[in-house]
PDB file of C-alpha atoms in Angstrom:
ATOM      1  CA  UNK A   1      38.868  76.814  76.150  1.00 32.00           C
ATOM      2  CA  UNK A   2      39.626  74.459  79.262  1.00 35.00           C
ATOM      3  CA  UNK A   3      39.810  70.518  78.423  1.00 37.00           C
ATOM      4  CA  UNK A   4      40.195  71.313  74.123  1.00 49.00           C
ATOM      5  CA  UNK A   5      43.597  69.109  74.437  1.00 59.00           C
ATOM      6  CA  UNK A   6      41.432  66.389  75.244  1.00 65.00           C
ATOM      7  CA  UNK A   7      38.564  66.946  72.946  1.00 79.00           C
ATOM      8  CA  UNK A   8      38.386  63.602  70.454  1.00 87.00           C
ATOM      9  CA  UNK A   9      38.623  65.531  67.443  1.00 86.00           C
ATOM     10  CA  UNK A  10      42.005  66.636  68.847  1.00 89.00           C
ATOM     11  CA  UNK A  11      43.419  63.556  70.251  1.00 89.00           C
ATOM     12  CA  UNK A  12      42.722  62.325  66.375  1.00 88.00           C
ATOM     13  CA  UNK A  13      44.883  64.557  64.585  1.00 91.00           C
ATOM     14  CA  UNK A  14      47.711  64.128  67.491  1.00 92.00           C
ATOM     15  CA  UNK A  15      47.456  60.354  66.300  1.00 93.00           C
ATOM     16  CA  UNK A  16      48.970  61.031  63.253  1.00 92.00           C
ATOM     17  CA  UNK A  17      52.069  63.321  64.553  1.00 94.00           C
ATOM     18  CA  UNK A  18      52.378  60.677  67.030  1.00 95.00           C
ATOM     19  CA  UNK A  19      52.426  58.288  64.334  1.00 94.00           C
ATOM     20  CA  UNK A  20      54.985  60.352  62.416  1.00 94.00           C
ATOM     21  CA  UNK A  21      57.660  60.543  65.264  1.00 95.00           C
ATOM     22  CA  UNK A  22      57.385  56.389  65.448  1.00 95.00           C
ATOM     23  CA  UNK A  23      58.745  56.718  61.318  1.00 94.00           C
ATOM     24  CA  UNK A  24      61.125  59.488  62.791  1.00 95.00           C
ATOM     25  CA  UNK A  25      62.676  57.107  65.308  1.00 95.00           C
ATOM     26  CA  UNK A  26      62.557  54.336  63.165  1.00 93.00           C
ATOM     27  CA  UNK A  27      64.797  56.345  60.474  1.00 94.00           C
ATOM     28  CA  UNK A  28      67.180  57.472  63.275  1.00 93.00           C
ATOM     29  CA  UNK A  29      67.766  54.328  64.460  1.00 94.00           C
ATOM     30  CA  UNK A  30      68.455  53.310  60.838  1.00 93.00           C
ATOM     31  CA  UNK A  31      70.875  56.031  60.192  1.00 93.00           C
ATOM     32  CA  UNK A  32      72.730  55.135  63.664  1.00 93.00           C
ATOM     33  CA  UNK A  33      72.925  51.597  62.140  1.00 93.00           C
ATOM     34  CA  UNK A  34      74.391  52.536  58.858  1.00 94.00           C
ATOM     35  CA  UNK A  35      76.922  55.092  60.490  1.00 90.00           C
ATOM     36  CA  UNK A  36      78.175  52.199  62.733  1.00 91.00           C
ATOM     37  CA  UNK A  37      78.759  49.750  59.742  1.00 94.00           C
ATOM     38  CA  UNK A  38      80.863  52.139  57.828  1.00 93.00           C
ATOM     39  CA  UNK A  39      83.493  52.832  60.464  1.00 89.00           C
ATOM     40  CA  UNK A  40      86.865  53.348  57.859  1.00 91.00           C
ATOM     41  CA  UNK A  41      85.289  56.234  55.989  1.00 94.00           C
ATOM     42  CA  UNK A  42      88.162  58.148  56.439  1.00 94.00           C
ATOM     43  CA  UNK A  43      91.994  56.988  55.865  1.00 93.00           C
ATOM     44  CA  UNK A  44      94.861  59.180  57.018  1.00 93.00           C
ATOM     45  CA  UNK A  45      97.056  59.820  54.114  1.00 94.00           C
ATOM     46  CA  UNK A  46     100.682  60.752  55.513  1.00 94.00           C
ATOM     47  CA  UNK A  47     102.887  63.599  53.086  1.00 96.00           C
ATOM     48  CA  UNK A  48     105.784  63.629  55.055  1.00 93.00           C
ATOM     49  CA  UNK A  49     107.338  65.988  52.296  1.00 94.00           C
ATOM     50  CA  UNK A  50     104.862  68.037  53.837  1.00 95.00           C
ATOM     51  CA  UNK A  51     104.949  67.745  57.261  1.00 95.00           C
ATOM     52  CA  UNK A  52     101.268  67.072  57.334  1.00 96.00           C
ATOM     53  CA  UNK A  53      98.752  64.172  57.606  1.00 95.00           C
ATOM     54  CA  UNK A  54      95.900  64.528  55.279  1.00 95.00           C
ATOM     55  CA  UNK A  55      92.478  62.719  56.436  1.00 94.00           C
ATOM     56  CA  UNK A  56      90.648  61.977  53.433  1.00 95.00           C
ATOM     57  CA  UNK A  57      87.417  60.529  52.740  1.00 95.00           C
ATOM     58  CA  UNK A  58      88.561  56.547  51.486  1.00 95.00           C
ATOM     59  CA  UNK A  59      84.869  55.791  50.188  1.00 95.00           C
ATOM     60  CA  UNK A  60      81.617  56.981  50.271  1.00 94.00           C
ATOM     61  CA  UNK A  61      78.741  54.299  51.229  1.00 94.00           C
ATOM     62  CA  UNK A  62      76.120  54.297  49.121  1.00 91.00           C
ATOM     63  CA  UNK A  63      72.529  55.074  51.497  1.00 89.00           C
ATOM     64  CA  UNK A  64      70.134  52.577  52.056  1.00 89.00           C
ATOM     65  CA  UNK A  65      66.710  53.296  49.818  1.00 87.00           C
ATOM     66  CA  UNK A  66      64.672  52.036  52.888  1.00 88.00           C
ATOM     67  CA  UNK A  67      66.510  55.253  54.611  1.00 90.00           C
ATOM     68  CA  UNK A  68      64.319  57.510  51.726  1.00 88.00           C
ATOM     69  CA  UNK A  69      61.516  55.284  52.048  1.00 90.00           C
ATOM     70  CA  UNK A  70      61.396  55.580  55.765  1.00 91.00           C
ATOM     71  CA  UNK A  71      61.926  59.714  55.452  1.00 93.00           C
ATOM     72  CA  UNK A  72      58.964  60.008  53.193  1.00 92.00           C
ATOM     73  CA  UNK A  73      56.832  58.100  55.598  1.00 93.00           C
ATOM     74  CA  UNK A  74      57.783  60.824  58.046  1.00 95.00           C
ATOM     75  CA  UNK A  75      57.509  63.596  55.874  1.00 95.00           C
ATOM     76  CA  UNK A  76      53.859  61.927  54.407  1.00 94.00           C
ATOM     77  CA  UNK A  77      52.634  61.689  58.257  1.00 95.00           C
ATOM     78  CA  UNK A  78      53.624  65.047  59.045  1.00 97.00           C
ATOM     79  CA  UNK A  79      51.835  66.768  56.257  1.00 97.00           C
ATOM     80  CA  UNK A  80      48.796  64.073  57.118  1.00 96.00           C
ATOM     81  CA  UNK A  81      48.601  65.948  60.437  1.00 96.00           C
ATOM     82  CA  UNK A  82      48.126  68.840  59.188  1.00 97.00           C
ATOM     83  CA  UNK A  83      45.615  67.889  56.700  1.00 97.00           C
ATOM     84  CA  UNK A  84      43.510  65.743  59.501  1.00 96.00           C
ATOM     85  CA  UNK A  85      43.803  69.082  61.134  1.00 97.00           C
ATOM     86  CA  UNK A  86      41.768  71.146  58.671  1.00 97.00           C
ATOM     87  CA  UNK A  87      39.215  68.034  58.134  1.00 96.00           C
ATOM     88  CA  UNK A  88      37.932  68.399  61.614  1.00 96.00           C
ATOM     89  CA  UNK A  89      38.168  72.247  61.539  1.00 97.00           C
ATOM     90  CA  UNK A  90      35.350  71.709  59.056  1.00 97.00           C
ATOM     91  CA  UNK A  91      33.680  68.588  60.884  1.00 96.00           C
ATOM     92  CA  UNK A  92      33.129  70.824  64.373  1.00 95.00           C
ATOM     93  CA  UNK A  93      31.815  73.430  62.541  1.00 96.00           C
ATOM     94  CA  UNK A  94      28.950  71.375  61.756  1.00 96.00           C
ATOM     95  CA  UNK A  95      29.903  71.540  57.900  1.00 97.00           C
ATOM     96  CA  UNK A  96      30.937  68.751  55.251  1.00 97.00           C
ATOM     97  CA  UNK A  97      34.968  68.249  53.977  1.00 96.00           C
ATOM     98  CA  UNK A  98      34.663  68.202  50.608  1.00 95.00           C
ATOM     99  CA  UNK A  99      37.579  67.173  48.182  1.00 94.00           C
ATOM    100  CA  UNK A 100      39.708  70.261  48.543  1.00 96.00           C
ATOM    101  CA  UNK A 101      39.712  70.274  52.300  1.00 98.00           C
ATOM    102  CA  UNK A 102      43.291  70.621  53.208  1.00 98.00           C
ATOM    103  CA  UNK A 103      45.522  72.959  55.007  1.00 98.00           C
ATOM    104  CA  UNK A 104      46.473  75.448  52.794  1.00 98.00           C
ATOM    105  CA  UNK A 105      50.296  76.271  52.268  1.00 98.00           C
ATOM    106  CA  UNK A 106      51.416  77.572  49.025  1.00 97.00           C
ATOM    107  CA  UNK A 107      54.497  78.732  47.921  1.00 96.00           C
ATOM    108  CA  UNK A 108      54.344  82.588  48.436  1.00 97.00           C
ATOM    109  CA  UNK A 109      52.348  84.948  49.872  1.00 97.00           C
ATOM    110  CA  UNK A 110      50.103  86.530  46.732  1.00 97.00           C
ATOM    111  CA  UNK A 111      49.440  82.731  45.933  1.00 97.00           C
ATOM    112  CA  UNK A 112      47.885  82.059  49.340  1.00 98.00           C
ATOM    113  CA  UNK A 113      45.769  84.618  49.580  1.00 97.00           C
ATOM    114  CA  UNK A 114      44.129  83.909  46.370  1.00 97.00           C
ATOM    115  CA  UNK A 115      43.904  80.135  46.774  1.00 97.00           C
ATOM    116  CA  UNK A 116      43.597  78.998  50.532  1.00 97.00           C
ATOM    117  CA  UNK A 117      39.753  79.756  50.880  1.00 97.00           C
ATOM    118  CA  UNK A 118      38.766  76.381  48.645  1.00 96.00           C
ATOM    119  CA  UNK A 119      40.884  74.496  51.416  1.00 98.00           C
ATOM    120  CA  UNK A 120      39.458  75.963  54.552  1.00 98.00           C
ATOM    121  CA  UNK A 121      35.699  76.275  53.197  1.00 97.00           C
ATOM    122  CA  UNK A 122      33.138  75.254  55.869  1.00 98.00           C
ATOM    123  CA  UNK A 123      35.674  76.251  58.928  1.00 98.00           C
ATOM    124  CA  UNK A 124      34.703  78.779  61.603  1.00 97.00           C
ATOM    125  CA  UNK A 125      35.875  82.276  60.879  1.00 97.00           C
ATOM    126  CA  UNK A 126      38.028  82.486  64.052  1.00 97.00           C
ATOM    127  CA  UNK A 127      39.826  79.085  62.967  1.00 97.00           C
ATOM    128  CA  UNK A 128      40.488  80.306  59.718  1.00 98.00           C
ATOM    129  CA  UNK A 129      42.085  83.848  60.906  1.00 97.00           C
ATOM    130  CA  UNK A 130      44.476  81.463  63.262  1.00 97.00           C
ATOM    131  CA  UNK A 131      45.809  79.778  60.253  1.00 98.00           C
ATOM    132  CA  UNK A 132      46.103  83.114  58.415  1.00 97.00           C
ATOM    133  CA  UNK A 133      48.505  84.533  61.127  1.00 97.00           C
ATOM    134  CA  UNK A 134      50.946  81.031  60.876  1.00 97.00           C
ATOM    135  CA  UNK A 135      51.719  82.381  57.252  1.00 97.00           C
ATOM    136  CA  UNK A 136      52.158  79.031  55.815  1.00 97.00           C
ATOM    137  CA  UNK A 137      54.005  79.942  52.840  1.00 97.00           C
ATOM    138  CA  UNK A 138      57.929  80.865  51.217  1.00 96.00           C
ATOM    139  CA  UNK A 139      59.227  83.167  53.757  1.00 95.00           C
ATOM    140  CA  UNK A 140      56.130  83.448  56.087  1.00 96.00           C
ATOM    141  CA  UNK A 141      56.288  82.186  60.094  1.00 96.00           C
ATOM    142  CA  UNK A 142      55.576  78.930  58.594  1.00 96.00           C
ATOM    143  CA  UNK A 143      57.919  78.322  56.416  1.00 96.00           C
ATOM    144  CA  UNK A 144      59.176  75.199  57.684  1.00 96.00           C
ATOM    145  CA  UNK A 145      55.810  74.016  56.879  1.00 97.00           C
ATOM    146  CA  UNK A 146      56.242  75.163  53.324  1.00 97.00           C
ATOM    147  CA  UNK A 147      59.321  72.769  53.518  1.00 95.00           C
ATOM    148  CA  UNK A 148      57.571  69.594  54.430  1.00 96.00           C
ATOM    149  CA  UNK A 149      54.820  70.293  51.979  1.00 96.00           C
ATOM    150  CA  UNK A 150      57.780  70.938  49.251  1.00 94.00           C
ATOM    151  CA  UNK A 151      59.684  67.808  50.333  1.00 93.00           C
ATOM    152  CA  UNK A 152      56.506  65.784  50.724  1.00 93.00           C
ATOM    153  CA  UNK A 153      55.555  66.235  47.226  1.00 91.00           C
ATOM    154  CA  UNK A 154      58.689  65.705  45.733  1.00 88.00           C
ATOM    155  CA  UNK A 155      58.732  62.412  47.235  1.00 84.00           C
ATOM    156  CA  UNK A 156      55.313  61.500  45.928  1.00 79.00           C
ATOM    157  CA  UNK A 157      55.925  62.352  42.126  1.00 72.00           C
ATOM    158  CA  UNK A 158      59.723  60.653  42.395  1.00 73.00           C
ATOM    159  CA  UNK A 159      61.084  57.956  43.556  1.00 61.00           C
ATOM    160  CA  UNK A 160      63.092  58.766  46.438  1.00 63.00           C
ATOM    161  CA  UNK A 161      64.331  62.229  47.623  1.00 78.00           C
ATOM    162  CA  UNK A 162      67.705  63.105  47.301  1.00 82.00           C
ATOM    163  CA  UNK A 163      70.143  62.564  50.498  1.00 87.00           C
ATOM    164  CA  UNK A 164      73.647  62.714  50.935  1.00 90.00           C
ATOM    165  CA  UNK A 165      76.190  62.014  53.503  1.00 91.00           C
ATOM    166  CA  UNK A 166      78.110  64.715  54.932  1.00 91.00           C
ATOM    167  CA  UNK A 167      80.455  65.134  57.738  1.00 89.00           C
ATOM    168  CA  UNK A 168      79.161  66.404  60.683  1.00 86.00           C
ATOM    169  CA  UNK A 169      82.034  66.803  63.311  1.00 88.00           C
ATOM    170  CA  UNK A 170      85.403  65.415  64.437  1.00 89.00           C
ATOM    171  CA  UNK A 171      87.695  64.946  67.538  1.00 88.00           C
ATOM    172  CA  UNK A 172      89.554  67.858  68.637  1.00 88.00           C
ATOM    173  CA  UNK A 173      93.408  68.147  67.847  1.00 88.00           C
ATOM    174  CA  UNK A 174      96.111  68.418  71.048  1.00 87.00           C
ATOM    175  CA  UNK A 175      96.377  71.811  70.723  1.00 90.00           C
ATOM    176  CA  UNK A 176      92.776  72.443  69.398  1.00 87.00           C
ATOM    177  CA  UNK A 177      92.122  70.785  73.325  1.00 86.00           C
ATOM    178  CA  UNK A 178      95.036  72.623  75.122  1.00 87.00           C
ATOM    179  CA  UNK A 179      93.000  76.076  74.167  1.00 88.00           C
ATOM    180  CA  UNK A 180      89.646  74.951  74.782  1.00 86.00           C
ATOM    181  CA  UNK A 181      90.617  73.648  78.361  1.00 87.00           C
ATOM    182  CA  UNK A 182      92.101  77.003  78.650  1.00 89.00           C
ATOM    183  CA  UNK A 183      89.415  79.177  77.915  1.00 87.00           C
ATOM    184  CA  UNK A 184      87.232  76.548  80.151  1.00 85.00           C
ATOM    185  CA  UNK A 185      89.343  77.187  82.637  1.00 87.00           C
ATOM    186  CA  UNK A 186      89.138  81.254  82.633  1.00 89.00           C
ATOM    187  CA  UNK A 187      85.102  80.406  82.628  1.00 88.00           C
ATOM    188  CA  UNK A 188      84.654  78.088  85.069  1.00 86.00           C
ATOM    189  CA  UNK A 189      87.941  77.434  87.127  1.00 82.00           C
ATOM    190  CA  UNK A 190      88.602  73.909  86.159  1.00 82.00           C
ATOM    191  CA  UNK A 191      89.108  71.630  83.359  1.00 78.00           C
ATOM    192  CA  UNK A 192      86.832  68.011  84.356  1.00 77.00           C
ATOM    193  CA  UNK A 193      88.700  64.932  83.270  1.00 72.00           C
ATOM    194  CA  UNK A 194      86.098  63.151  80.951  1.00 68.00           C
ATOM    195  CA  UNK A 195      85.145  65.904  79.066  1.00 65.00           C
ATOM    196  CA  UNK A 196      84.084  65.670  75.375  1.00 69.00           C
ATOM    197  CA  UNK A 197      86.829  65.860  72.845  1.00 78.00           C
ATOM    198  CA  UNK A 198      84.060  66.748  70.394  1.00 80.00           C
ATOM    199  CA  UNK A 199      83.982  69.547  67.716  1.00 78.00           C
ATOM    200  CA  UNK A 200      81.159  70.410  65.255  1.00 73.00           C
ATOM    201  CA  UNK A 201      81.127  71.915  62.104  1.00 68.00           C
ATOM    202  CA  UNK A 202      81.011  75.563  62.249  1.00 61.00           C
ATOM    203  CA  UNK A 203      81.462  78.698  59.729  1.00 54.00           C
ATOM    204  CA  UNK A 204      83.270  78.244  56.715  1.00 58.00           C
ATOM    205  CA  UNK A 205      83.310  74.340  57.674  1.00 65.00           C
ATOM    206  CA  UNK A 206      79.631  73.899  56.581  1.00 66.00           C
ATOM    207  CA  UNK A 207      79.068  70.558  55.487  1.00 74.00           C
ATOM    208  CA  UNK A 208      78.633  69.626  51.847  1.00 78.00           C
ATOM    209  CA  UNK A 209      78.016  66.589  50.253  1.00 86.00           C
ATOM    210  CA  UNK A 210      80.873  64.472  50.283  1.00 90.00           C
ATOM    211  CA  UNK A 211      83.265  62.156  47.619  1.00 92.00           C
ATOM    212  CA  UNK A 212      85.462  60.279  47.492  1.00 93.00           C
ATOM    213  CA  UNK A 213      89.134  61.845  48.108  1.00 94.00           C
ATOM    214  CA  UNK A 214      87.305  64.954  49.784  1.00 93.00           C
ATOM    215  CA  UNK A 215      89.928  66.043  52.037  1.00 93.00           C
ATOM    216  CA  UNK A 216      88.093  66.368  55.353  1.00 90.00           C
ATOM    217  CA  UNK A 217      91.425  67.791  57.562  1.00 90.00           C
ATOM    218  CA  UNK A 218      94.922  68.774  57.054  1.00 93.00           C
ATOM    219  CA  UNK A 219      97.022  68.797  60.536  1.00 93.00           C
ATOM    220  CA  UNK A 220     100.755  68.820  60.739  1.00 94.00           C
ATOM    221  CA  UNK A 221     102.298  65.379  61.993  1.00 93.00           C
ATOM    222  CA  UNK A 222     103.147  66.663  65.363  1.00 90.00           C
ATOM    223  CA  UNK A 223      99.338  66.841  65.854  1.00 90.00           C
ATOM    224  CA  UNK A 224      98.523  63.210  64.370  1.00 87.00           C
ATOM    225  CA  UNK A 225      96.776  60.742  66.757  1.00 84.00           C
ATOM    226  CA  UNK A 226      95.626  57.382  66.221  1.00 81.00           C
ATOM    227  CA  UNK A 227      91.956  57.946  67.112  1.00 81.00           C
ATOM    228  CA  UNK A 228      91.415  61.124  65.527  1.00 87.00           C
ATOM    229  CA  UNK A 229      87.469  60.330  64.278  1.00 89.00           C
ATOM    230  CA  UNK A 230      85.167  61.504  61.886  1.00 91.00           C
ATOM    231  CA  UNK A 231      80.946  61.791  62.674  1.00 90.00           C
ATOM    232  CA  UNK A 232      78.896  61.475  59.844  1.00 91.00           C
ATOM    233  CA  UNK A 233      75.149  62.187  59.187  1.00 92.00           C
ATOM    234  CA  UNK A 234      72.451  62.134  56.369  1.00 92.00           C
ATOM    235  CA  UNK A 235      71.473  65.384  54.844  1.00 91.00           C
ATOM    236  CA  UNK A 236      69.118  66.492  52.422  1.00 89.00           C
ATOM    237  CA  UNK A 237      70.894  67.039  48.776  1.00 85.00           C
ATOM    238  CA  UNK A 238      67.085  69.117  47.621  1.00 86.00           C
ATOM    239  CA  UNK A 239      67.131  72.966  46.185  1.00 82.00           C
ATOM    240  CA  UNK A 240      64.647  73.826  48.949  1.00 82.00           C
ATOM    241  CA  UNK A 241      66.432  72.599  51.490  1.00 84.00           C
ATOM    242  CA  UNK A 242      69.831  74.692  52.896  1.00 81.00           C
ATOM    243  CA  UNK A 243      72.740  73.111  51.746  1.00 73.00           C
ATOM    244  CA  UNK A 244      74.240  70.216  54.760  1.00 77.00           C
ATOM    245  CA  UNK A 245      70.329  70.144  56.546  1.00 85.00           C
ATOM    246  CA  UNK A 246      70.575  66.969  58.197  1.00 90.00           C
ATOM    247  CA  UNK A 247      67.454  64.847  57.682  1.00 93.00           C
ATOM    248  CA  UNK A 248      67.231  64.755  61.354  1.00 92.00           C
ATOM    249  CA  UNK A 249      67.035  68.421  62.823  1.00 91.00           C
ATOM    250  CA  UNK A 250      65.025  68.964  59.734  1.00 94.00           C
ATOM    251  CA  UNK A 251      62.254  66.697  60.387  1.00 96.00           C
ATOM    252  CA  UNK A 252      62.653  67.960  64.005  1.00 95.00           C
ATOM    253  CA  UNK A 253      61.989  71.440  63.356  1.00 95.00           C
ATOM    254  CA  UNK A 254      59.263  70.420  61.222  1.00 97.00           C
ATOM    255  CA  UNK A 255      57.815  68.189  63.623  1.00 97.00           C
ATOM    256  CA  UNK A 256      58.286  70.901  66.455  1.00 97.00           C
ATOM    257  CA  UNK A 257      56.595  73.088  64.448  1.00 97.00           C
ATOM    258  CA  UNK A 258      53.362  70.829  63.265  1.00 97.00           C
ATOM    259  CA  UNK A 259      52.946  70.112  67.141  1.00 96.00           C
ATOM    260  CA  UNK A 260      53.105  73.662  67.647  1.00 96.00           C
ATOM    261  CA  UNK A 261      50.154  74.498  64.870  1.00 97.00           C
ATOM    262  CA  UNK A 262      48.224  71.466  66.711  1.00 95.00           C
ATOM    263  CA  UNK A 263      48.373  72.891  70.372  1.00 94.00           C
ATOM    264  CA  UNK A 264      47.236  76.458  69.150  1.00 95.00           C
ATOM    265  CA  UNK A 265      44.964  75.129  66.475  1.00 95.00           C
ATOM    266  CA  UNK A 266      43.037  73.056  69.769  1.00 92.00           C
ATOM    267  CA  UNK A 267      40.664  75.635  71.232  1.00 92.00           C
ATOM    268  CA  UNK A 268      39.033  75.840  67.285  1.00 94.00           C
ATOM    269  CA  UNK A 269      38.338  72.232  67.403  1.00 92.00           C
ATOM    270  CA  UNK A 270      35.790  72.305  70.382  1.00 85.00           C
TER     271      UNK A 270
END
């Protein structure tokens, strides 16, 4: 239906994702803060019996609780978005939200089907088959949803959520370099000056939560350099969450995906 993104019943709900990406930058800015005051994370420990330089983790920070706070005002405005969604569902359909209005996602399959009418009652039929095909439940398309609404309300029946820092990446070594800017080379001819000495995480390298004395690298001497560095990032320490999830591509895929239920969820609300 031509102009529904513009309809005010739309532009209301989009408030409060809008809303949710402010607490979204706010807690990335935060994290960015608290990664640049902890520079010395890591120490490199020489073993010269060894031949190797060991890079281990000298202390682990403890997070802010205004970085929780701020991630459950994200998570809370997310969800919100969602639920302002299925209100006016019911308010264009010329019908009443009554305490139960909500949109339904439930934590499998057998449980949605028997539960999610009391939370779309007094929607059009065509609205309520478009939420039926996002299958917002445990292993459905919209299973990230089923994560916010999880992680949402954890955070409202305790205190903070559990987070964690993890490593997230680190500097290549010489020769790490050498064979990267060789296989560059067979690709695309040339090896810029300038380019990124960055390396992520990858495989068996997942991040975990990390201690004190973790032992982030082991590289022999002839491949120590003064300015080898460490990134760092928050991640969710939660059983529903996979294990290293940082908070931020998290809340980004969920976010992604709550805009995406909005925009198809816009022709219903004319």
């Amino acid at each position: 239906m031509a102009g529904s993104m513009d309809s005010a019943p739309y532009l209301r709900v989009l408030a409060k994702l809008q809303w949710a990406e402010e607490h979204i930058k706010n807690l990335n800015a935060t994290t960015d803060r608290f990664r640049k005051a902890h520079p010395d994370i890591v120490a490199a420990e020489p073993h010269e019996d060894l031949g190797e330089i060991w890079h281990k983790v000298a202390y682990v920070p403890s997070i802010p609780d205004p970085l929780a706070l701020m991630l459950g005002d994200a998570l809370y405005n997310l969800r919100a978005a969602l639920d302002y969604l299925a209100h006016q569902l019911v308010v264009v359909a010329g019908n009443e939200p009554n305490g139960q209005t909500a949109f339904p996602i439930f934590d499998t399959a057998d449980e949605y089907w028997e539960r999610m009418g009391r939370k779309v009652k007094g929607m059009r039929q065509p609205a309520m088959e478009a939420i039926n095909r996002i299958q917002p439940y445990e292993g459905g398309f919209g299973h990230t949803l089923w994560q916010l609404h999880r992680l949402n309300n954890i955070d409202k029946h305790r205190v903070l959520l559990t987070i964690a820092l993890i490593n997230s990446g680190r500097t290549m070594t010489p020769s790490e370099e050498q064979q990267f800017a060789e296989r560059f080379r067979r690709v695309h001819g040339a090896y810029p000056t300038g380019t990124s000495r960055w390396r992520f995480l990858r495989g068996k390298e997942f991040p975990v939560p990390l201690n004190a004395d973790y032992i982030l690298l082991k590289v022999p001497i002839s491949e120590a350099q003064e300015d080898m560095r460490f990134g760092f990032d928050i991640a969710f320490n939660e059983r529903d969450v996979p294990a290293g999830t940082t908070v931020f591509v998290l809340l980004r895929m969920m976010s992604d995906q709550v805009f995406e239920v909005l925009r198809s969820m816009g022709p219903h609300l004319q």
